[in-house]
Amino acid sequence: MMKKQNVMIKGTKNGLVLQLNDQCSYDEVKKELEDKLSAHYREQEDAPLIAVKIQAGNRYLTTEQEEELKELVRKKRNLVVEEVYSSVMTKEEAFKQKEESDIFSIATVVRSGQVLEVPGDLLLVGDVNPGGRVKAGGNIFIMGMLKGIAHAGCNGNKDAVIAASVMTPTQLRIAECLNRAPDSYDAAGNEMECAYIDDSEQIVIDRLQVLKHLRPSINRLKGDANHG
């Protein structure tokens, strides 16, 4: 009976994938990886660089173990570790993910000089005055007037949106995209509006009704709101 391999090396068009067995000890994986790299990848001065991804499966690797594996690969001059990933999520990562998917419902007025920031979606019942700022890891929904600054998707989520009953901001920001306020607003329209990043990577303002087509996931409530 063939002994199960603890390290499988697969070539792809983008480089190499090292698949680690998650049912054996870490020391066994480390030794077999070292042996296989030594046998197959000898140092060559003019060899082209090869990108390497390490797939740990359901094995949790500590930061020290990750560094050890990276160092083993780096010893072969032409191998460069691009990523180490596993299916295991740490408690900190799980908590952060849950926090970022929560809806934070807060009733207040954000006045000039104040900053209101939440890790997930923000549902603000109140106004954001000129000089006030609201930030959210997710979407921002304002049941009131947005006259200050709003920054949605502040952790890099480009699918985040900003919506307000009255949309007259001094600045809108979604992820890294910035949209300064126009010189004037159409005072005739009383419709609730929303802002989102379009296909050309620009922030556009449109009627709220477009969101159900552009961001269908907004139709799914993400859990009970937290009350501030």
Coordinates of C-alpha atoms in Angstrom, one line a residue:
M1 CA 0.0 0.0 0.0
M2 CA 1.4 3.4 -1.0
K3 CA 2.1 5.8 1.7
K4 CA 0.0 8.9 1.5
Q5 CA 1.9 11.9 0.4
N6 CA 2.0 14.8 2.9
V7 CA 3.0 17.3 0.2
M8 CA 1.7 17.4 -3.3
I9 CA 3.3 19.8 -5.8
K10 CA 1.1 20.9 -8.7
G11 CA 2.2 23.0 -11.6
T12 CA -0.3 25.6 -12.9
K13 CA 0.0 28.3 -15.6
N14 CA 0.6 30.8 -12.8
G15 CA 3.3 28.8 -11.0
L16 CA 3.3 26.1 -8.3
V17 CA 0.7 25.1 -5.7
L18 CA 2.0 23.2 -2.7
Q19 CA -0.9 21.2 -1.2
L20 CA -0.2 20.2 2.4
N21 CA -1.9 17.2 4.1
D22 CA -3.9 18.5 7.1
Q23 CA -4.2 15.0 8.7
C24 CA -0.5 14.6 9.8
S25 CA 1.8 16.4 12.1
Y26 CA 3.3 19.8 11.2
D27 CA 6.8 18.3 11.5
E28 CA 6.0 15.6 9.0
V29 CA 4.8 18.2 6.5
K30 CA 7.8 20.4 7.0
K31 CA 10.3 17.5 6.6
E32 CA 8.6 16.2 3.4
L33 CA 8.4 19.7 1.9
E34 CA 12.1 20.2 2.5
D35 CA 12.9 16.8 1.0
K36 CA 10.8 17.3 -2.1
L37 CA 12.1 20.8 -2.8
S38 CA 15.6 19.6 -2.4
A39 CA 15.0 16.8 -4.8
H40 CA 13.1 18.7 -7.5
Y41 CA 14.3 22.3 -7.4
R42 CA 18.0 22.8 -7.4
E43 CA 19.4 26.3 -7.3
Q44 CA 20.1 27.7 -10.8
E45 CA 21.7 31.1 -11.3
D46 CA 19.6 32.0 -14.4
A47 CA 16.4 30.2 -13.7
P48 CA 13.2 32.3 -14.0
L49 CA 11.2 33.1 -10.9
I50 CA 8.3 30.8 -10.1
A51 CA 5.4 32.0 -8.0
V52 CA 4.4 29.5 -5.2
K53 CA 1.1 29.2 -3.3
I54 CA 0.9 27.1 -0.2
Q55 CA -2.5 25.5 0.5
A56 CA -2.8 24.2 4.0
G57 CA -6.3 22.8 3.8
N58 CA -8.0 22.5 7.2
R59 CA -4.7 23.0 9.1
Y60 CA -4.3 26.1 11.2
L61 CA -0.8 27.5 10.8
T62 CA 0.7 29.8 13.4
T63 CA 2.5 32.9 12.1
E64 CA 5.8 31.2 13.1
Q65 CA 4.9 28.0 11.1
E66 CA 3.9 30.1 8.1
E67 CA 7.3 31.9 8.2
E68 CA 9.1 28.5 8.5
L69 CA 7.4 27.1 5.4
K70 CA 8.0 30.3 3.5
E71 CA 11.7 30.2 4.4
L72 CA 12.0 26.6 3.2
V73 CA 10.6 27.7 -0.2
R74 CA 12.7 30.8 -0.4
K75 CA 15.9 28.8 0.0
K76 CA 15.4 27.8 -3.6
R77 CA 16.5 31.1 -5.3
N78 CA 13.9 31.0 -8.1
L79 CA 10.9 30.2 -5.9
V80 CA 8.8 33.1 -4.5
V81 CA 6.0 32.5 -2.1
E82 CA 3.0 34.5 -3.2
E83 CA 0.4 33.3 -0.7
V84 CA -0.2 30.9 2.2
Y85 CA -3.8 30.1 2.8
S86 CA -6.0 27.6 4.6
S87 CA -9.7 26.9 5.2
V88 CA -9.4 27.6 8.9
M89 CA -10.5 30.9 10.3
T90 CA -9.2 32.3 13.5
K91 CA -11.5 33.6 16.2
E92 CA -10.3 37.1 15.5
E93 CA -11.1 36.7 11.8
A94 CA -14.5 35.2 12.5
F95 CA -15.4 38.0 14.9
K96 CA -14.2 40.6 12.4
Q97 CA -16.3 39.0 9.6
K98 CA -19.4 39.0 11.9
E99 CA -18.8 42.6 13.0
E100 CA -18.5 43.7 9.4
S101 CA -21.7 42.0 8.4
D102 CA -23.7 43.5 11.3
I103 CA -26.1 46.5 10.9
F104 CA -25.6 49.3 13.4
S105 CA -28.7 51.3 13.9
I106 CA -28.1 54.7 15.6
A107 CA -30.4 57.6 16.2
T108 CA -28.4 60.8 16.5
V109 CA -27.3 64.0 14.7
V110 CA -23.7 64.0 13.6
R111 CA -22.6 67.6 14.1
S112 CA -19.7 69.6 12.8
G113 CA -16.4 68.1 14.0
Q114 CA -17.9 64.8 15.0
V115 CA -17.0 61.4 13.5
L116 CA -19.4 58.4 13.7
E117 CA -17.7 55.1 12.6
V118 CA -19.0 51.5 12.5
P119 CA -17.4 48.3 11.3
G120 CA -20.5 47.0 9.4
D121 CA -23.5 48.7 7.8
L122 CA -24.7 52.0 9.3
L123 CA -28.4 52.9 9.6
L124 CA -28.4 56.4 10.9
V125 CA -31.8 57.9 11.9
G126 CA -30.8 61.6 11.9
D127 CA -28.8 64.2 9.9
V128 CA -25.1 64.5 9.1
N129 CA -24.5 68.3 9.4
P130 CA -21.8 70.1 7.4
G131 CA -18.4 69.3 9.0
G132 CA -19.7 66.0 10.3
R133 CA -18.4 62.7 9.1
V134 CA -19.8 59.1 9.0
K135 CA -17.7 56.0 8.1
A136 CA -18.7 52.4 7.7
G137 CA -17.1 49.2 6.7
G138 CA -20.2 48.4 4.8
N139 CA -23.2 50.4 3.5
I140 CA -24.4 53.7 4.8
F141 CA -28.2 54.4 5.0
I142 CA -29.2 57.9 6.4
M143 CA -32.8 58.5 7.3
G144 CA -32.2 62.3 7.2
M145 CA -30.1 64.9 5.5
L146 CA -26.5 64.1 4.5
K147 CA -24.8 67.5 4.3
G148 CA -21.3 66.4 5.6
I149 CA -18.9 63.6 4.6
A150 CA -19.8 60.0 4.1
H151 CA -17.3 57.2 3.6
A152 CA -18.8 53.7 2.9
G153 CA -16.7 50.5 2.3
C154 CA -13.9 52.1 4.2
N155 CA -12.0 48.8 4.4
G156 CA -12.0 48.5 0.6
N157 CA -15.5 47.2 -0.2
K158 CA -16.2 48.7 -3.6
D159 CA -19.8 47.3 -3.6
A160 CA -20.8 49.4 -0.7
V161 CA -23.4 52.1 -1.2
I162 CA -24.5 55.4 0.4
A163 CA -28.1 56.4 0.6
A164 CA -29.8 59.4 2.2
S165 CA -33.3 61.0 2.3
V166 CA -31.6 64.2 1.3
M167 CA -28.3 63.8 -0.5
T168 CA -26.4 67.1 -0.4
P169 CA -22.9 66.0 0.9
T170 CA -19.7 68.0 0.9
Q171 CA -17.9 64.7 0.0
L172 CA -18.7 61.1 -0.8
R173 CA -16.2 58.3 -0.6
I174 CA -16.7 54.6 -1.4
A175 CA -13.6 52.4 -0.8
E176 CA -10.8 54.5 -2.3
C177 CA -13.1 56.3 -4.8
L178 CA -13.8 60.0 -4.1
N179 CA -16.6 62.2 -5.3
R180 CA -16.6 65.9 -4.3
A181 CA -19.9 67.7 -4.1
P182 CA -21.2 69.5 -7.2
D183 CA -21.4 73.3 -7.1
S184 CA -25.2 73.1 -6.9
Y185 CA -28.0 70.6 -6.3
D186 CA -31.4 70.3 -7.9
A187 CA -33.6 71.4 -5.1
A188 CA -36.7 70.3 -7.0
G189 CA -36.3 66.6 -6.4
N190 CA -37.4 65.1 -3.1
E191 CA -36.6 61.5 -3.8
M192 CA -34.3 59.5 -1.6
E193 CA -31.0 59.0 -3.5
C194 CA -28.1 56.6 -3.4
A195 CA -24.4 56.7 -4.5
Y196 CA -22.4 53.7 -5.8
I197 CA -19.3 52.9 -7.9
D198 CA -20.2 52.2 -11.5
D199 CA -18.4 50.1 -14.1
S200 CA -16.0 53.0 -14.9
E201 CA -14.9 53.2 -11.3
Q202 CA -16.7 56.5 -10.7
I203 CA -19.1 57.3 -7.9
V204 CA -22.5 58.2 -9.4
I205 CA -25.7 59.4 -7.6
D206 CA -29.0 57.9 -8.7
R207 CA -32.5 57.2 -7.5
L208 CA -32.7 54.7 -4.6
Q209 CA -34.8 52.3 -6.7
V210 CA -31.8 51.3 -8.9
L211 CA -30.1 49.6 -5.9
K212 CA -32.3 46.5 -6.0
H213 CA -31.0 45.8 -9.5
L214 CA -27.4 46.9 -9.0
R215 CA -26.9 45.4 -5.5
P216 CA -29.4 42.6 -5.1
S217 CA -27.6 41.4 -1.9
I218 CA -29.0 44.5 -0.1
N219 CA -32.4 42.7 -0.2
R220 CA -31.1 40.2 2.3
L221 CA -31.1 41.5 5.8
K222 CA -27.9 40.4 7.6
G223 CA -29.2 39.9 11.1
D224 CA -30.5 41.9 14.0
A225 CA -29.5 45.5 14.2
N226 CA -27.4 46.7 17.0
H227 CA -28.9 49.7 18.8
G228 CA -26.5 52.5 19.8

